[in-house]
Amino acid sequence: MRLWTMFRYQFIQNIRDRTTYLEMMLLPLLLIFILGVSLEGAFQTPPVTDTKAIYLNEDQGPVGEAFEVFIENLENERFITIRAASTLEAGMNLVEDGEGHAFVHLPVSILEEDTGMIAFYGSPTHPLQASIVENAIKNFISGANTVMAMDTTGMEGRLDYQGSNIVERPLNVSHDRPGAMDYYAVTMLVMFMMYGTNYAVFGMKEAYLSSTGNRIKSTPIGSTEHYLGLVLSNLTTIVLKALFIIGFTYFVYGVNWGSNWLMLAGIILLTALMAVGLGTAVIMITRNETLSGNILMIIVPLMTFFSGGFFQINIQQDSLLYRMQYLIPNHLSQSAIFNVIYDGNTERLLLVMLMMILIILVTYVLALLAERRYQI
Amino acid sequence: MLLEMDQLVKRYHHDIVVDHLSLKIREGEIFGLLGPNGAGKTTTINMITGLSKIDQGSIKIFGQDLGINGKRIKEGIGLVPQEIALFDDLNAWENVAFFGGLYGLKGDLLKERVQRSLKFVGLDEHQKKFPKKFSGGMKRRLNIACAIVHQPKLIIMDEPTVGIDPQSRNHILESVRALNREGSTILYTSHYMEEIDAICSKIAIMDQGRIIAQGTSDELKKMISSEERILLTVSDISYSMTEEIKKLKGVIDCHTKGQEITILAKKDSALIGQISLIISNLGAEIHSLQVDKVTLESVFLTLTGKTLRDAE
């Protein structure tokens, strides 16, 4: 009951100043929109335009003829240039010399040979381009191989290739990778949740450390109820703000938040706990609301910056900075959310969540130790 | 006995703030604790309300040991702290309801008690207003409403009238009397001796962490009834003048401030003549002369050697 009273009235205070609360919800939405629209270009995958395919068609039969039609159509595509090789050896050498990224060989009388198969050789030094050639002609090869297999078993098959079957499709259409809006929705959400540290600073100062806090301690409320009531109300305030941002960006901006809502909710809760813990630790150590506010006003944008919140930063894997990122709450939260949305590495997700829990524990222990230091 | 403190000691580092303090407050009393800043009044109150740990000694409230039944005891205590301890972002009604909730009130009973408390302090028409829009006096009254919402048996008021206008002060003093009439025992601290003198049935004078005297107002005054305070306004005060006066038999203390000389002395009709002679011999003139009646101020001065306001 006393816990509920503590929770309820602290929550009322957190949302009492409706203008500020609304600003704190609208500002991230505005930032997500501005950053998402203006930096969309930086999130587009550049088209691969310099793919070079080499082929040798020695078959005079129907497969060879169909292949020639296929090659003619392929030559019309902008992203690929095609060149014929005179011999098998010449074709292989062109790939080895880097003149071609992949080599396709149709042997003589392909339908008459028992083991006659269309061969594909990809350049190991240009795997991306090789895979593009492979994908482009995969349908043809598989179709032709099927016809050949049917032919060898006496079944009648027909290979009738007409026109290009290649469709240009940006990689992020199906949300395999985040677009700018998707990206900034996550990073700004985390940043503004981290600004929720201010609720903890305000709450702890007003209702725990001030004369009003002392007055509360003189009532029959237990110290755990007192502390927990404050933490829960601040936590709820931050979570509600996060849910509003997620809901709005999902329905209005069409941001991809994935389908694992339960896991996402868990990460949001951990992030809010980190924010409350961090704010509580800072105010308990400094005992000064203004100083704490100023410290967090500097720390939160810095954490956002080093987590790539404002723009993506490429940090070399296994470098010191890369490892240091695992100590930044924003980075941990962002990593966890991206992993959940884009079906990332489960092991990494677990590691990140473990680090989040560790940070939460450290901040709360620090706050407790600081509180004990000042007990009279 | 409602409140019993026995050999209470509180130390901060190497300083003793409360020094073997023993005090007993009976049910139904308005007990005044008088002392300058740093006397240890607030520290004593903090120990009673569980805000400060007790280094030595014991406190019994409602017959129960505070160290053992702290939570239960707190249910029967209402604290009016020296500083205004309210939430600026909660309105008057919510502030009182919040503390009512912490004291375990709920539902209709809570609503009724909140309404009653606000009416008691004269703020029922301002219940939807926020404390930041209140005057100093209104804030002090709301501060009291938060402490009485649960109708406590013991109300501790730590300097509840600091920095307010006379009208609000009178309202608060009247409230204290009314709360006492309704059955609450009150522990009241103040710098204003006239307040303590006016409302307290028993008074303890505290200095440097110790109780140096206690009793009713009359009992304390009787303790120094053999003394009087002489106030003189003189044209030309000199160091030798005060030194000469101090040498007179029966003079306890003599100090000057501007054109005034204050003398604390044993009652002696011949003394005024001797003082007049010293002053005129030194070529000065007496403009005015006043012999004060015994007040708590003079009791305090006699017992501690300083005035309360000097001590502040």
Tab-separated table of N, CA and C in Angstrom, chain B residues 45-172:
chain	number	residue	atom	x	y	z
B	45	ILE	N	15.409	15.538	17.721
B	45	ILE	CA	14.171	15.206	17.003
B	45	ILE	C	14.447	14.145	15.936
B	46	ASN	N	15.575	14.275	15.247
B	46	ASN	CA	15.928	13.278	14.226
B	46	ASN	C	16.082	11.886	14.825
B	47	MET	N	16.598	11.823	16.038
B	47	MET	CA	16.730	10.512	16.682
B	47	MET	C	15.353	9.973	17.085
B	48	ILE	N	14.487	10.867	17.534
B	48	ILE	CA	13.133	10.427	17.928
B	48	ILE	C	12.377	9.889	16.702
B	49	THR	N	12.580	10.529	15.553
B	49	THR	CA	11.827	10.124	14.352
B	49	THR	C	12.572	9.068	13.521
B	50	GLY	N	13.710	8.620	14.033
B	50	GLY	CA	14.431	7.547	13.346
B	50	GLY	C	15.274	8.017	12.179
B	51	LEU	N	15.475	9.317	12.045
B	51	LEU	CA	16.281	9.822	10.923
B	51	LEU	C	17.776	9.767	11.227
B	52	SER	N	18.122	9.804	12.493
B	52	SER	CA	19.529	9.684	12.895
B	52	SER	C	19.686	8.491	13.821
B	53	LYS	N	20.812	7.814	13.672
B	53	LYS	CA	21.057	6.668	14.551
B	53	LYS	C	21.426	7.171	15.951
B	54	ILE	N	21.076	6.372	16.922
B	54	ILE	CA	21.410	6.731	18.310
B	54	ILE	C	22.747	6.076	18.641
B	55	ASP	N	23.707	6.884	19.089
B	55	ASP	CA	25.014	6.309	19.418
B	55	ASP	C	25.007	5.640	20.796
B	56	GLN	N	24.226	6.210	21.680
B	56	GLN	CA	24.179	5.679	23.043
B	56	GLN	C	22.848	6.080	23.679
B	57	GLY	N	22.376	5.302	24.617
B	57	GLY	CA	21.128	5.634	25.289
B	57	GLY	C	19.929	4.998	24.607
B	58	SER	N	18.735	5.369	25.064
B	58	SER	CA	17.538	4.751	24.483
B	58	SER	C	16.369	5.740	24.449
B	59	ILE	N	15.451	5.430	23.540
B	59	ILE	CA	14.226	6.230	23.440
B	59	ILE	C	13.036	5.281	23.540
B	60	LYS	N	12.121	5.633	24.394
B	60	LYS	CA	10.875	4.860	24.487
B	60	LYS	C	9.723	5.793	24.131
B	61	ILE	N	8.912	5.369	23.180
B	61	ILE	CA	7.734	6.167	22.815
B	61	ILE	C	6.506	5.263	22.919
B	62	PHE	N	5.466	5.771	23.501
B	62	PHE	CA	4.238	4.988	23.757
B	62	PHE	C	4.572	3.707	24.542
B	63	GLY	N	5.615	3.783	25.337
B	63	GLY	CA	6.011	2.641	26.159
B	63	GLY	C	6.802	1.584	25.408
B	64	GLN	N	7.123	1.848	24.139
B	64	GLN	CA	7.845	0.851	23.346
B	64	GLN	C	9.222	1.386	22.945
B	65	ASP	N	10.167	0.472	22.822
B	65	ASP	CA	11.523	0.855	22.462
B	65	ASP	C	11.577	1.202	20.961
B	66	LEU	N	12.102	2.390	20.667
B	66	LEU	CA	12.153	2.847	19.269
B	66	LEU	C	13.005	1.924	18.394
B	67	GLY	N	14.061	1.396	18.997
B	67	GLY	CA	14.953	0.515	18.235
B	67	GLY	C	14.306	-0.797	17.850
B	68	ILE	N	13.284	-1.203	18.580
B	68	ILE	CA	12.652	-2.509	18.314
B	68	ILE	C	11.351	-2.337	17.520
B	69	ASN	N	10.532	-1.378	17.947
B	69	ASN	CA	9.217	-1.220	17.298
B	69	ASN	C	9.116	0.082	16.497
B	70	GLY	N	10.196	0.445	15.835
B	70	GLY	CA	10.270	1.720	15.121
B	70	GLY	C	9.091	1.983	14.193
B	71	LYS	N	8.766	1.003	13.353
B	71	LYS	CA	7.720	1.203	12.349
B	71	LYS	C	6.359	1.458	13.004
B	72	ARG	N	6.070	0.667	14.029
B	72	ARG	CA	4.787	0.799	14.726
B	72	ARG	C	4.702	2.148	15.451
B	73	ILE	N	5.814	2.525	16.060
B	73	ILE	CA	5.849	3.795	16.795
B	73	ILE	C	5.625	4.964	15.842
B	74	LYS	N	6.271	4.879	14.661
B	74	LYS	CA	6.174	5.979	13.684
B	74	LYS	C	4.728	6.229	13.240
B	75	GLU	N	3.918	5.191	13.282
B	75	GLU	CA	2.513	5.354	12.883
B	75	GLU	C	1.779	6.354	13.773
B	76	GLY	N	2.297	6.526	14.996
B	76	GLY	CA	1.628	7.413	15.948
B	76	GLY	C	2.294	8.773	16.077
B	77	ILE	N	3.288	9.029	15.208
B	77	ILE	CA	4.009	10.308	15.304
B	77	ILE	C	3.748	11.141	14.041
B	78	GLY	N	3.594	12.436	14.234
B	78	GLY	CA	3.506	13.358	13.092
B	78	GLY	C	4.634	14.364	13.204
B	79	LEU	N	5.404	14.511	12.142
B	79	LEU	CA	6.547	15.425	12.195
B	79	LEU	C	6.289	16.670	11.348
B	80	VAL	N	6.448	17.829	11.970
B	80	VAL	CA	6.418	19.089	11.217
B	80	VAL	C	7.864	19.587	11.184
B	81	PRO	N	8.570	19.327	10.077
B	81	PRO	CA	9.988	19.686	10.071
B	81	PRO	C	10.218	21.190	9.993
B	82	GLN	N	11.439	21.562	10.342
B	82	GLN	CA	11.814	22.981	10.339
B	82	GLN	C	11.716	23.563	8.923
B	83	GLU	N	12.229	22.804	7.944
B	83	GLU	CA	12.124	23.266	6.554
B	83	GLU	C	10.765	22.867	5.998
B	84	ILE	N	10.293	23.623	5.020
B	84	ILE	CA	9.038	23.248	4.369
B	84	ILE	C	9.311	21.966	3.588
B	85	ALA	N	8.637	20.901	3.949
B	85	ALA	CA	8.887	19.609	3.306
B	85	ALA	C	7.636	19.174	2.538
B	86	LEU	N	7.463	19.768	1.371
B	86	LEU	CA	6.291	19.493	0.531
B	86	LEU	C	6.747	19.287	-0.903
B	87	PHE	N	5.869	18.734	-1.713
B	87	PHE	CA	6.167	18.585	-3.147
B	87	PHE	C	5.528	19.743	-3.908
B	88	ASP	N	6.350	20.479	-4.619
B	88	ASP	CA	5.838	21.628	-5.383
B	88	ASP	C	4.927	21.209	-6.535
B	89	ASP	N	5.122	19.989	-7.042
B	89	ASP	CA	4.332	19.539	-8.189
B	89	ASP	C	3.072	18.770	-7.797
B	90	LEU	N	2.803	18.722	-6.503
B	90	LEU	CA	1.530	18.138	-6.040
B	90	LEU	C	0.729	19.273	-5.416
B	91	ASN	N	-0.566	19.289	-5.653
B	91	ASN	CA	-1.364	20.354	-5.047
B	91	ASN	C	-1.573	20.080	-3.551
B	92	ALA	N	-2.202	21.020	-2.875
B	92	ALA	CA	-2.328	20.916	-1.416
B	92	ALA	C	-2.994	19.597	-1.010
B	93	TRP	N	-4.083	19.262	-1.700
B	93	TRP	CA	-4.825	18.038	-1.374
B	93	TRP	C	-3.931	16.799	-1.571
B	94	GLU	N	-3.226	16.793	-2.702
B	94	GLU	CA	-2.375	15.628	-3.002
B	94	GLU	C	-1.216	15.492	-2.015
B	95	ASN	N	-0.655	16.627	-1.594
B	95	ASN	CA	0.433	16.579	-0.620
B	95	ASN	C	-0.033	15.913	0.669
B	96	VAL	N	-1.199	16.340	1.147
B	96	VAL	CA	-1.705	15.780	2.401
B	96	VAL	C	-2.098	14.311	2.202
B	97	ALA	N	-2.721	14.024	1.049
B	97	ALA	CA	-3.131	12.634	0.763
B	97	ALA	C	-1.916	11.721	0.656
B	98	PHE	N	-0.835	12.247	0.095
B	98	PHE	CA	0.394	11.455	-0.033
B	98	PHE	C	0.888	11.001	1.344
B	99	PHE	N	0.990	11.981	2.270
B	99	PHE	CA	1.487	11.614	3.598
B	99	PHE	C	0.458	10.744	4.345
B	100	GLY	N	-0.827	11.014	4.090
B	100	GLY	CA	-1.861	10.162	4.677
B	100	GLY	C	-1.691	8.721	4.224
B	101	GLY	N	-1.401	8.555	2.936
B	101	GLY	CA	-1.176	7.217	2.372
B	101	GLY	C	0.024	6.542	3.025
B	102	LEU	N	1.087	7.319	3.253
B	102	LEU	CA	2.284	6.743	3.874
B	102	LEU	C	2.013	6.322	5.319
B	103	TYR	N	1.045	6.996	5.957
B	103	TYR	CA	0.688	6.613	7.334
B	103	TYR	C	-0.368	5.512	7.351
B	104	GLY	N	-0.670	4.983	6.156
B	104	GLY	CA	-1.547	3.813	6.091
B	104	GLY	C	-3.017	4.116	5.891
B	105	LEU	N	-3.385	5.373	5.678
B	105	LEU	CA	-4.797	5.688	5.438
B	105	LEU	C	-5.151	5.381	3.990
B	106	LYS	N	-6.379	4.991	3.741
B	106	LYS	CA	-6.810	4.747	2.365
B	106	LYS	C	-8.317	4.938	2.216
B	107	GLY	N	-8.725	4.983	0.964
B	107	GLY	CA	-10.160	5.056	0.648
B	107	GLY	C	-10.845	6.294	1.205
B	108	ASP	N	-12.075	6.100	1.664
B	108	ASP	CA	-12.894	7.220	2.147
B	108	ASP	C	-12.313	7.859	3.404
B	109	LEU	N	-11.693	7.006	4.227
B	109	LEU	CA	-11.098	7.529	5.464
B	109	LEU	C	-9.988	8.526	5.117
B	110	LEU	N	-9.190	8.173	4.140
B	110	LEU	CA	-8.105	9.065	3.712
B	110	LEU	C	-8.689	10.395	3.224
B	111	LYS	N	-9.706	10.296	2.370
B	111	LYS	CA	-10.321	11.512	1.821
B	111	LYS	C	-10.882	12.400	2.947
B	112	GLU	N	-11.548	11.753	3.877
B	112	GLU	CA	-12.163	12.502	4.981
B	112	GLU	C	-11.095	13.188	5.842
B	113	ARG	N	-10.013	12.445	6.132
B	113	ARG	CA	-8.944	12.998	6.972
B	113	ARG	C	-8.204	14.130	6.259
B	114	VAL	N	-8.011	13.980	4.965
B	114	VAL	CA	-7.327	15.027	4.192
B	114	VAL	C	-8.151	16.309	4.264
B	115	GLN	N	-9.449	16.146	4.042
B	115	GLN	CA	-10.353	17.289	4.069
B	115	GLN	C	-10.337	17.965	5.445
B	116	ARG	N	-10.334	17.130	6.454
B	116	ARG	CA	-10.365	17.626	7.832
B	116	ARG	C	-9.074	18.391	8.159
B	117	SER	N	-7.952	17.819	7.740
B	117	SER	CA	-6.658	18.451	8.026
B	117	SER	C	-6.545	19.803	7.334
B	118	LEU	N	-6.982	19.834	6.086
B	118	LEU	CA	-6.895	21.093	5.331
B	118	LEU	C	-7.800	22.155	5.956
B	119	LYS	N	-8.958	21.704	6.422
B	119	LYS	CA	-9.884	22.637	7.063
B	119	LYS	C	-9.294	23.138	8.379
B	120	PHE	N	-8.659	22.221	9.078
B	120	PHE	CA	-8.076	22.561	10.375
B	120	PHE	C	-7.045	23.690	10.255
B	121	VAL	N	-6.238	23.635	9.180
B	121	VAL	CA	-5.197	24.669	9.017
B	121	VAL	C	-5.686	25.832	8.149
B	122	GLY	N	-6.970	25.785	7.791
B	122	GLY	CA	-7.559	26.898	7.035
B	122	GLY	C	-7.180	26.929	5.570
B	123	LEU	N	-6.915	25.762	5.005
B	123	LEU	CA	-6.534	25.727	3.585
B	123	LEU	C	-7.534	24.956	2.724
B	124	ASP	N	-8.697	24.668	3.284
B	124	ASP	CA	-9.662	23.846	2.538
B	124	ASP	C	-10.142	24.528	1.254
B	125	GLU	N	-10.055	25.830	1.229
B	125	GLU	CA	-10.482	26.515	-0.006
B	125	GLU	C	-9.351	26.627	-1.019
B	126	HIS	N	-8.181	26.183	-0.618
B	126	HIS	CA	-7.016	26.269	-1.523
B	126	HIS	C	-6.479	24.874	-1.862
B	127	GLN	N	-7.335	23.860	-1.697
B	127	GLN	CA	-6.828	22.491	-1.812
B	127	GLN	C	-6.334	22.118	-3.206
B	128	LYS	N	-6.808	22.810	-4.240
B	128	LYS	CA	-6.360	22.475	-5.593
B	128	LYS	C	-5.156	23.317	-6.039
B	129	LYS	N	-4.733	24.208	-5.151
B	129	LYS	CA	-3.597	25.071	-5.510
B	129	LYS	C	-2.280	24.381	-5.170
B	130	PHE	N	-1.226	24.793	-5.878
B	130	PHE	CA	0.094	24.197	-5.658
B	130	PHE	C	0.890	25.036	-4.656
B	131	PRO	N	1.703	24.380	-3.849
B	131	PRO	CA	2.438	25.103	-2.799
B	131	PRO	C	3.277	26.265	-3.323
B	132	LYS	N	3.762	26.156	-4.560
B	132	LYS	CA	4.615	27.242	-5.061
B	132	LYS	C	3.829	28.555	-5.197
B	133	LYS	N	2.512	28.440	-5.199
B	133	LYS	CA	1.696	29.662	-5.281
B	133	LYS	C	1.264	30.151	-3.895
B	134	PHE	N	1.698	29.441	-2.855
B	134	PHE	CA	1.310	29.803	-1.481
B	134	PHE	C	2.273	30.826	-0.883
B	135	SER	N	1.768	31.588	0.075
B	135	SER	CA	2.644	32.476	0.852
B	135	SER	C	3.413	31.607	1.853
B	136	GLY	N	4.407	32.217	2.508
B	136	GLY	CA	5.196	31.475	3.498
B	136	GLY	C	4.321	30.883	4.588
B	137	GLY	N	3.354	31.673	5.045
B	137	GLY	CA	2.473	31.213	6.113
B	137	GLY	C	1.599	30.055	5.683
B	138	MET	N	1.096	30.136	4.455
B	138	MET	CA	0.236	29.043	3.939
B	138	MET	C	1.038	27.756	3.797
B	139	LYS	N	2.286	27.907	3.355
B	139	LYS	CA	3.139	26.712	3.228
B	139	LYS	C	3.357	26.061	4.594
B	140	ARG	N	3.606	26.905	5.594
B	140	ARG	CA	3.819	26.391	6.956
B	140	ARG	C	2.574	25.647	7.448
B	141	ARG	N	1.411	26.202	7.105
B	141	ARG	CA	0.164	25.555	7.536
B	141	ARG	C	-0.043	24.224	6.818
B	142	LEU	N	0.306	24.215	5.531
B	142	LEU	CA	0.192	22.944	4.788
B	142	LEU	C	1.189	21.916	5.342
B	143	ASN	N	2.361	22.429	5.738
B	143	ASN	CA	3.385	21.586	6.362
B	143	ASN	C	2.817	20.888	7.603
B	144	ILE	N	1.988	21.623	8.326
B	144	ILE	CA	1.360	21.055	9.526
B	144	ILE	C	0.262	20.055	9.135
B	145	ALA	N	-0.535	20.425	8.128
B	145	ALA	CA	-1.640	19.541	7.697
B	145	ALA	C	-1.127	18.147	7.341
B	146	CYS	N	0.059	18.107	6.701
B	146	CYS	CA	0.637	16.811	6.301
B	146	CYS	C	1.017	15.965	7.520
B	147	ALA	N	1.293	16.646	8.637
B	147	ALA	CA	1.732	15.912	9.827
B	147	ALA	C	0.581	15.447	10.700
B	148	ILE	N	-0.598	16.022	10.497
B	148	ILE	CA	-1.714	15.691	11.413
B	148	ILE	C	-2.816	14.876	10.745
B	149	VAL	N	-2.598	14.571	9.443
B	149	VAL	CA	-3.646	13.877	8.676
B	149	VAL	C	-4.047	12.545	9.314
B	150	HIS	N	-3.089	11.877	9.965
B	150	HIS	CA	-3.387	10.550	10.531
B	150	HIS	C	-3.735	10.648	12.021
B	151	GLN	N	-3.977	11.878	12.496
B	151	GLN	CA	-4.330	12.130	13.893
B	151	GLN	C	-3.355	11.437	14.845
B	152	PRO	N	-2.086	11.865	14.809
B	152	PRO	CA	-1.068	11.187	15.631
B	152	PRO	C	-1.201	11.519	17.118
B	153	LYS	N	-0.694	10.592	17.922
B	153	LYS	CA	-0.729	10.820	19.376
B	153	LYS	C	0.355	11.815	19.771
B	154	LEU	N	1.469	11.771	19.046
B	154	LEU	CA	2.580	12.682	19.333
B	154	LEU	C	2.902	13.510	18.084
B	155	ILE	N	2.851	14.821	18.231
B	155	ILE	CA	3.206	15.703	17.116
B	155	ILE	C	4.500	16.433	17.483
B	156	ILE	N	5.482	16.312	16.584
B	156	ILE	CA	6.758	16.990	16.828
B	156	ILE	C	6.844	18.175	15.884
B	157	MET	N	6.947	19.354	16.460
B	157	MET	CA	6.999	20.572	15.643
B	157	MET	C	8.351	21.243	15.831
B	158	ASP	N	9.136	21.233	14.775
B	158	ASP	CA	10.482	21.804	14.850
B	158	ASP	C	10.470	23.206	14.228
B	159	GLU	N	10.443	24.209	15.064
B	159	GLU	CA	10.419	25.613	14.624
B	159	GLU	C	9.351	25.850	13.547
B	160	PRO	N	8.096	25.609	13.858
B	160	PRO	CA	7.069	25.677	12.807
B	160	PRO	C	6.669	27.083	12.375
B	161	THR	N	7.183	28.094	13.076
B	161	THR	CA	6.726	29.458	12.744
B	161	THR	C	7.853	30.334	12.177
B	162	VAL	N	8.936	29.702	11.752
B	162	VAL	CA	10.079	30.488	11.251
B	162	VAL	C	9.695	31.239	9.970
B	163	GLY	N	9.968	32.517	9.973
B	163	GLY	CA	9.840	33.330	8.760
B	163	GLY	C	8.423	33.556	8.266
B	164	ILE	N	7.465	33.671	9.174
B	164	ILE	CA	6.094	33.924	8.700
B	164	ILE	C	5.515	35.175	9.358
B	165	ASP	N	4.434	35.661	8.780
B	165	ASP	CA	3.810	36.887	9.282
B	165	ASP	C	3.070	36.612	10.601
B	166	PRO	N	2.851	37.659	11.400
B	166	PRO	CA	2.210	37.476	12.727
B	166	PRO	C	0.855	36.792	12.652
B	167	GLN	N	0.093	37.099	11.601
B	167	GLN	CA	-1.249	36.501	11.474
B	167	GLN	C	-1.160	34.972	11.335
B	168	SER	N	-0.263	34.517	10.448
B	168	SER	CA	-0.082	33.071	10.261
B	168	SER	C	0.473	32.442	11.526
B	169	ARG	N	1.364	33.174	12.203
B	169	ARG	CA	1.947	32.642	13.440
B	169	ARG	C	0.852	32.417	14.476
B	170	ASN	N	-0.018	33.394	14.621
B	170	ASN	CA	-1.117	33.249	15.582
B	170	ASN	C	-2.003	32.071	15.220
B	171	HIS	N	-2.243	31.921	13.919
B	171	HIS	CA	-3.070	30.801	13.437
B	171	HIS	C	-2.421	29.471	13.821
B	172	ILE	N	-1.110	29.399	13.632
B	172	ILE	CA	-0.403	28.155	13.953
B	172	ILE	C	-0.419	27.889	15.460
